[in-house]
CSV table of C-alpha atoms (C1' of nucleotides) in Angstrom, one decimal:
chain,number,residue,atom,x,y,z
A,293,MET,CA,2.4,20.1,-4.8
A,294,ARG,CA,1.6,18.1,-1.7
A,295,GLY,CA,4.5,16.8,0.3
A,296,THR,CA,5.9,13.5,-0.7
A,297,PHE,CA,5.2,10.4,1.3
A,298,ILE,CA,6.1,6.8,0.6
A,299,MET,CA,3.3,4.4,0.2
A,300,PRO,CA,4.2,0.8,0.5
A,301,GLU,CA,3.5,-1.1,-2.7
A,302,LEU,CA,5.1,-4.2,-4.0
A,303,PRO,CA,8.7,-2.9,-4.3
A,304,GLU,CA,8.6,-1.3,-0.9
A,305,VAL,CA,7.2,-4.4,0.8
A,306,GLU,CA,9.8,-6.5,-1.0
A,307,THR,CA,12.5,-4.2,0.4
A,308,VAL,CA,11.1,-4.6,3.9
A,309,VAL,CA,10.9,-8.4,3.5
A,310,ARG,CA,14.6,-8.5,2.4
A,311,GLY,CA,15.6,-6.3,5.3
A,312,LEU,CA,13.7,-8.5,7.7
A,313,ARG,CA,15.5,-11.6,6.3
A,314,LYS,CA,18.9,-10.0,6.9
A,315,ASN,CA,18.1,-9.1,10.4
A,316,ILE,CA,15.7,-11.3,12.2
A,317,ILE,CA,16.0,-14.8,10.7
A,318,GLY,CA,16.8,-17.3,13.5
A,319,LYS,CA,16.0,-14.9,16.3
A,320,GLN,CA,13.8,-15.8,19.2
A,321,ILE,CA,11.1,-13.4,20.5
A,322,ILE,CA,11.3,-13.1,24.2
A,323,GLU,CA,9.0,-10.2,24.9
A,324,THR,CA,6.3,-8.4,23.0
A,325,THR,CA,4.9,-5.0,24.0
A,326,ILE,CA,1.5,-3.8,22.6
A,327,PHE,CA,1.1,0.0,22.6
A,328,HIS,CA,-2.0,-0.2,20.4
A,329,GLU,CA,-4.1,-3.3,19.9
A,330,ARG,CA,-5.9,-2.3,16.7
A,331,PRO,CA,-3.4,-3.9,14.3
A,332,LEU,CA,-4.1,-7.2,16.0
A,333,GLY,CA,-7.7,-7.2,14.9
A,334,THR,CA,-10.0,-9.4,17.1
A,335,MET,CA,-7.1,-11.1,19.0
A,336,SER,CA,-6.5,-9.8,22.5
A,337,PRO,CA,-3.0,-8.4,23.2
A,338,GLU,CA,-2.5,-10.9,26.0
A,339,ILE,CA,-3.2,-13.9,23.8
A,340,PHE,CA,-1.1,-12.4,21.0
A,341,CYS,CA,1.9,-12.0,23.3
A,342,ASN,CA,1.5,-15.4,24.8
A,343,LYS,CA,1.4,-17.0,21.3
A,344,VAL,CA,4.5,-15.2,19.8
A,345,GLU,CA,6.8,-15.1,22.8
A,346,ARG,CA,9.4,-17.9,22.6
A,347,GLU,CA,8.8,-18.3,18.9
A,348,VAL,CA,11.8,-18.5,16.6
A,349,ILE,CA,11.7,-16.8,13.1
A,350,GLU,CA,12.5,-19.2,10.4
A,351,ARG,CA,11.7,-17.3,7.2
A,352,VAL,CA,10.0,-14.2,5.8
A,353,GLU,CA,8.0,-14.1,2.6
A,354,ARG,CA,5.9,-11.7,0.6
A,355,PHE,CA,2.6,-12.3,-1.2
A,356,GLY,CA,1.0,-9.3,-2.8
A,357,LYS,CA,1.6,-6.4,-0.4
A,358,TYR,CA,1.5,-8.7,2.6
A,359,ILE,CA,4.5,-9.7,4.8
A,360,HIS,CA,4.5,-13.3,6.0
A,361,ILE,CA,6.8,-14.1,9.0
A,362,ILE,CA,6.9,-17.8,9.5
A,363,PHE,CA,8.1,-19.3,12.8
A,364,ALA,CA,10.0,-22.6,13.2
A,365,SER,CA,6.9,-24.0,14.7
A,366,LYS,CA,5.1,-23.2,11.4
A,367,ARG,CA,2.9,-20.7,13.2
A,368,SER,CA,3.1,-17.4,11.5
A,369,ILE,CA,2.3,-13.7,11.4
A,370,VAL,CA,0.7,-11.9,8.4
A,371,SER,CA,1.2,-8.2,8.2
A,372,HIS,CA,0.0,-5.4,5.9
A,373,LEU,CA,1.5,-1.9,6.1
A,374,ARG,CA,-1.5,-0.2,4.4
A,375,MET,CA,-0.6,3.5,4.1
A,376,THR,CA,1.8,4.3,6.9
A,377,GLY,CA,3.0,1.1,8.5
A,378,LYS,CA,6.7,0.7,8.9
A,379,TYR,CA,9.1,-1.8,10.5
A,380,ILE,CA,12.2,-0.5,12.3
A,381,TYR,CA,15.0,-2.8,13.3
A,382,LEU,CA,17.1,-1.8,16.3
A,383,SER,CA,20.3,-3.8,16.9
A,384,GLN,CA,20.1,-3.0,20.6
A,385,ASP,CA,17.0,-2.7,22.7
A,386,HIS,CA,17.9,0.6,24.4
A,387,ASN,CA,16.4,-0.9,27.5
A,388,LYS,CA,13.1,-0.9,25.7
A,389,ASN,CA,13.0,2.9,25.9
A,390,TYR,CA,11.7,3.2,22.4
A,391,THR,CA,11.9,6.8,21.3
A,392,HIS,CA,10.3,6.5,17.8
A,393,LYS,CA,6.9,8.1,17.4
A,394,HIS,CA,3.8,6.1,16.7
A,395,ILE,CA,5.2,2.7,17.8
A,396,ARG,CA,2.2,0.3,18.0
A,397,ILE,CA,4.0,-3.0,18.7
A,398,ALA,CA,7.5,-3.9,19.8
A,399,PHE,CA,9.2,-7.3,19.6
A,400,LEU,CA,12.3,-7.9,21.8
A,401,PHE,CA,14.6,-10.7,20.7
A,402,ALA,CA,16.8,-12.9,22.8
A,403,ASP,CA,19.9,-11.1,21.6
A,404,GLN,CA,18.5,-7.8,22.9
A,405,SER,CA,17.8,-6.5,19.4
A,406,SER,CA,14.2,-5.3,18.6
A,407,LEU,CA,11.7,-5.0,15.8
A,408,LEU,CA,9.3,-2.1,16.1
A,409,TYR,CA,6.1,-1.7,14.2
A,410,LYS,CA,5.2,1.9,13.6
A,411,ASP,CA,2.0,3.2,12.0
A,412,VAL,CA,0.7,6.7,12.2
A,413,ARG,CA,-2.8,6.0,10.9
A,414,ILE,CA,-3.1,2.5,12.4
A,415,PHE,CA,-4.6,1.1,9.2
A,416,GLY,CA,-2.0,-1.6,9.1
A,417,THR,CA,-2.5,-5.1,10.4
A,418,ILE,CA,-0.5,-7.9,12.2
A,419,ARG,CA,-2.4,-11.1,12.4
A,420,PHE,CA,-1.4,-14.4,14.1
A,421,TYR,CA,-2.0,-17.8,12.5
A,422,GLU,CA,-1.6,-21.2,14.0
A,423,ALA,CA,0.3,-23.9,12.0
A,424,GLY,CA,-1.9,-25.2,9.2
A,425,GLU,CA,-4.6,-22.6,9.7
A,426,VAL,CA,-6.0,-21.1,6.5
A,427,VAL,CA,-4.5,-17.6,5.9
A,428,VAL,CA,-7.5,-15.6,4.9
A,429,GLU,CA,-5.4,-13.0,3.2
A,430,LYS,CA,-4.1,-15.6,0.8
A,431,VAL,CA,-7.6,-16.7,-0.2
A,432,ASN,CA,-8.5,-15.1,-3.6
A,433,ILE,CA,-5.1,-13.3,-3.8
A,434,GLY,CA,-4.2,-12.5,-7.4
A,435,MET,CA,-1.1,-13.4,-9.4
A,436,ASP,CA,2.3,-12.1,-8.5
A,437,PRO,CA,3.4,-9.7,-11.2
A,438,PHE,CA,6.5,-11.8,-11.9
A,439,SER,CA,4.6,-15.1,-12.2
A,440,LYS,CA,5.1,-17.0,-15.4
A,441,GLU,CA,1.4,-17.7,-15.4
A,442,ILE,CA,0.7,-14.1,-16.3
A,443,THR,CA,0.7,-14.0,-20.1
A,444,THR,CA,-0.8,-11.5,-22.5
A,445,ASP,CA,-3.6,-13.9,-23.4
A,446,TRP,CA,-4.4,-14.6,-19.7
A,447,PHE,CA,-4.5,-10.8,-18.9
A,448,VAL,CA,-6.7,-10.0,-22.0
A,449,ARG,CA,-9.1,-12.8,-21.1
A,450,LYS,CA,-9.3,-11.7,-17.5
A,451,ALA,CA,-9.8,-8.0,-18.5
A,452,HIS,CA,-12.5,-8.8,-20.9
A,453,THR,CA,-14.7,-10.2,-18.1
A,454,ARG,CA,-14.6,-6.9,-16.2
A,455,HIS,CA,-16.7,-3.8,-16.7
A,456,ILE,CA,-14.3,-1.4,-14.9
A,457,SER,CA,-11.6,0.9,-16.1
A,458,VAL,CA,-8.1,-0.5,-16.7
A,459,LYS,CA,-6.8,1.6,-13.9
A,460,GLN,CA,-9.2,0.0,-11.4
A,461,LEU,CA,-8.3,-3.4,-12.9
A,462,LEU,CA,-4.7,-2.9,-12.0
A,463,LEU,CA,-5.6,-2.0,-8.5
A,464,ASP,CA,-7.7,-5.1,-8.0
A,465,GLN,CA,-5.6,-7.4,-5.8
A,466,LYS,CA,-7.6,-10.4,-6.8
A,467,VAL,CA,-6.3,-10.1,-10.4
A,468,ILE,CA,-2.7,-9.1,-10.0
A,469,ALA,CA,-1.4,-8.6,-6.4
A,470,GLY,CA,1.0,-5.9,-5.4
A,471,LEU,CA,0.2,-2.8,-7.5
A,472,GLY,CA,-1.0,0.4,-5.8
A,473,ASN,CA,-2.1,3.8,-6.9
A,474,ILE,CA,1.4,5.1,-7.7
A,475,TYR,CA,2.5,2.2,-9.9
A,476,ALA,CA,-0.9,1.8,-11.6
A,477,SER,CA,-0.6,5.4,-12.9
A,478,GLU,CA,3.1,4.9,-13.9
A,479,ILE,CA,2.5,1.7,-15.7
A,480,LEU,CA,-0.4,3.0,-17.8
A,481,PHE,CA,1.6,6.1,-18.7
A,482,ARG,CA,4.6,4.1,-19.9
A,483,ALA,CA,2.3,1.7,-21.7
A,484,GLY,CA,0.5,4.6,-23.4
A,485,VAL,CA,-2.9,3.4,-22.3
A,486,SER,CA,-5.6,5.7,-21.0
A,487,PRO,CA,-6.6,5.0,-17.4
A,488,PHE,CA,-10.3,5.5,-18.4
A,489,GLN,CA,-10.3,2.8,-21.0
A,490,LYS,CA,-12.7,0.0,-20.1
A,491,ALA,CA,-11.0,-3.3,-19.2
A,492,HIS,CA,-13.2,-5.3,-21.6
A,493,THR,CA,-11.9,-3.2,-24.6
A,494,LEU,CA,-8.2,-3.8,-23.9
A,495,THR,CA,-6.3,-5.0,-27.0
A,496,THR,CA,-3.7,-7.7,-27.1
A,497,ARG,CA,-1.0,-5.1,-27.8
A,498,GLN,CA,-2.1,-2.9,-24.9
A,499,ALA,CA,-2.1,-5.9,-22.6
A,500,SER,CA,1.3,-6.9,-23.7
A,501,ARG,CA,2.7,-3.4,-23.1
A,502,ILE,CA,1.1,-3.2,-19.7
A,503,ILE,CA,2.6,-6.5,-18.5
A,504,GLN,CA,6.0,-5.6,-19.9
A,505,HIS,CA,6.1,-2.2,-18.3
A,506,MET,CA,4.7,-3.5,-15.1
A,507,ARG,CA,7.6,-5.9,-14.7
A,508,ASP,CA,10.2,-3.4,-15.8
A,509,ILE,CA,9.1,-0.7,-13.4
A,510,LEU,CA,8.7,-3.1,-10.4
A,511,LYS,CA,12.1,-4.7,-11.1
A,512,LEU,CA,13.8,-1.3,-11.3
A,513,ALA,CA,12.0,0.0,-8.2
A,514,ILE,CA,13.0,-3.0,-6.2
A,515,LYS,CA,16.6,-2.6,-7.4
A,516,TYR,CA,16.6,1.1,-6.6
A,517,ASN,CA,15.1,0.7,-3.1
A,518,GLY,CA,17.5,-2.2,-2.5
A,519,THR,CA,20.5,0.0,-3.0
A,520,SER,CA,19.2,3.0,-1.0
A,521,VAL,CA,18.3,0.8,1.9
A,522,SER,CA,21.3,-1.5,2.1
A,523,ASP,CA,21.1,-1.6,5.9
A,524,PHE,CA,17.7,-2.2,7.3
A,525,ARG,CA,18.5,-0.3,10.4
A,526,THR,CA,18.5,2.9,8.4
A,527,ILE,CA,14.9,2.4,7.3
A,528,ASP,CA,13.0,5.5,8.3
A,529,ASP,CA,10.6,8.0,6.8
A,530,LYS,CA,13.2,9.2,4.4
A,531,SER,CA,14.3,5.9,3.0
A,532,GLY,CA,13.3,4.7,-0.5
A,533,SER,CA,14.0,7.1,-3.3
A,534,PHE,CA,11.9,5.6,-6.1
A,535,GLN,CA,10.0,8.9,-6.2
A,536,ASN,CA,12.8,10.2,-8.4
A,537,MET,CA,11.8,7.8,-11.1
A,538,LEU,CA,8.1,8.8,-11.2
A,539,GLN,CA,7.0,10.3,-14.5
A,540,VAL,CA,3.3,11.1,-13.8
A,541,TYR,CA,2.4,10.5,-10.1
A,542,GLN,CA,2.0,13.9,-8.4
A,543,LYS,CA,3.4,15.6,-11.6
A,544,ASP,CA,0.1,17.4,-12.5
A,545,GLY,CA,0.8,20.8,-14.0
A,546,THR,CA,4.2,19.8,-15.2
A,547,LEU,CA,5.1,19.1,-18.8
A,548,CYS,CA,4.8,15.5,-20.0
A,549,VAL,CA,8.3,14.0,-20.2
A,550,GLN,CA,7.4,12.0,-23.3
A,551,CYS,CA,5.6,14.4,-25.7
A,552,HIS,CA,6.7,17.7,-24.1
A,553,LYS,CA,3.5,19.2,-25.5
A,554,THR,CA,1.0,19.1,-22.7
A,555,GLU,CA,0.7,19.2,-18.9
A,556,ILE,CA,0.1,16.1,-16.8
A,557,CYS,CA,-3.6,15.9,-15.6
A,558,LYS,CA,-4.9,14.8,-12.3
A,559,VAL,CA,-8.4,13.5,-11.8
A,560,ARG,CA,-10.5,11.7,-9.2
A,561,GLN,CA,-11.2,8.2,-10.3
A,562,ALA,CA,-13.0,5.8,-8.0
A,563,GLN,CA,-12.1,7.8,-4.9
A,564,ARG,CA,-8.4,7.8,-5.8
A,565,SER,CA,-6.1,10.2,-7.7
A,566,THR,CA,-5.2,9.3,-11.2
A,567,PHE,CA,-2.3,11.1,-13.1
A,568,TYR,CA,-2.0,10.8,-16.8
A,569,CYS,CA,-1.0,12.6,-20.1
A,570,PRO,CA,-4.0,13.2,-22.3
A,571,VAL,CA,-1.9,13.2,-25.4
A,572,CYS,CA,0.3,10.1,-24.8
A,573,GLN,CA,-2.3,7.9,-23.3
A,574,LYS,CA,-5.0,6.8,-25.7
A,575,MET,CA,-8.4,5.2,-25.2
A,576,VAL,CA,-7.8,2.7,-28.0
A,577,ASP,CA,-4.7,1.3,-29.5
A,578,GLU,CA,-3.9,3.8,-32.2
A,579,LYS,CA,-0.2,3.4,-32.4
A,580,GLU,CA,0.1,0.2,-34.3
B,280,DC,C1',-21.6,-13.3,-9.6
B,281,DT,C1',-20.4,-8.1,-10.2
B,282,DT,C1',-19.5,-2.9,-9.1
B,283,DA,C1',-19.7,1.2,-6.0
B,284,DA,C1',-19.5,3.7,-1.8
B,285,DC,C1',-18.1,4.3,2.8
B,286,DG,C1',-15.2,4.3,7.0
B,287,DC,C1',-11.1,3.7,9.2
B,288,DC,C1',-7.1,7.3,10.9
B,289,DT,C1',-3.6,11.2,11.5
B,290,DG,C1',-0.8,14.9,10.1
B,291,DA,C1',0.4,18.2,6.5
B,292,DA,C1',-1.0,22.0,4.1
B,293,DG,C1',-4.1,25.6,2.4
B,294,DG,C1',-7.7,29.2,3.3
B,295,DC,C1',-9.2,33.0,5.9
C,102,DT,C1',-1.1,33.3,15.0
C,103,DG,C1',-4.6,29.8,14.9
C,104,DC,C1',-8.7,27.4,13.8
C,105,DC,C1',-11.1,24.9,10.2
C,106,DT,C1',-11.3,22.1,6.1
C,107,DT,C1',-9.3,19.2,2.7
C,108,DC,C1',-6.5,15.6,1.3
C,109,DA,C1',-3.7,11.3,1.2
C,110,DG,C1',-5.7,5.9,0.1
C,111,DG,C1',-5.6,0.1,0.8
C,112,DC,C1',-8.9,-2.8,1.9
C,113,DG,C1',-12.8,-4.8,4.6
C,114,DT,C1',-17.5,-4.2,4.9
C,115,DT,C1',-22.0,-3.2,3.2
C,116,DA,C1',-25.4,-2.2,-0.2
C,117,DA,C1',-27.4,-2.6,-4.6
DNA sequence: CTTAACGCCTGAAGGC
DNA sequence: TGCCTTCAGGCGTTAA
């Protein structure tokens, strides 16, 4: 099996957001160092630094897998970790002699603490928004998994308009925002739904189980990560131990924990890995 | 409007 | 030992 790595999905992003709230609310940025400008997109490093320096952090929010850092001036930063982005909080600045690898951006606060943005693959983004400016990442963003507006009927109606697999539906951030490849596989396994079933054939019972398991898994994962990362300063590559709860992701070749009769399969589905049990996960609802 | 494919990017791991 | 290839995948872009 390939070595484990943590991919930030909703529970991990939520954990990061909570850690940021604990550590950087009320702090003023006095200096910003750009080691790599790609996360900034089209904004030049000089302009970015000029805009965020002297800003005071008022609150930190999550929408989908995005982190939204809002300043007292109502200007803000929207950040996405993609695959390998991480935030590291340092309670002291070490004279800005940052020893972590792959640091792309460093924020120094007035109290001499620092926030580092690390990203091996540099897929992640940090975008600046003026007060009142339309946040493009929020346009067309899907429902939060815990939103009361997500009902079984709503999900079935939404699914029935789509000619894609239910796995791909769960990954579509315009429908439900926050699920990634790991949790999509895990949710479908626990719901007993085949990842290959077409969204427009989803039954009410299947939709109900998917929504219920989605919320249960995400809630548990948030709780789990929250306890393992009680102090944000300890966030590093080893933090987050939700992989211990995984039942199918990267479990190909091992016996299914539910039926104990067959091995978990791995297939390539829409350029991504999908893990599933061919016995427990059915194309149509045959259980009830 | 929809769906599908590609590129971005680096390091770990496997093959020979 | 060391070089080469494959794989990991979220999402913006482009094409159909």
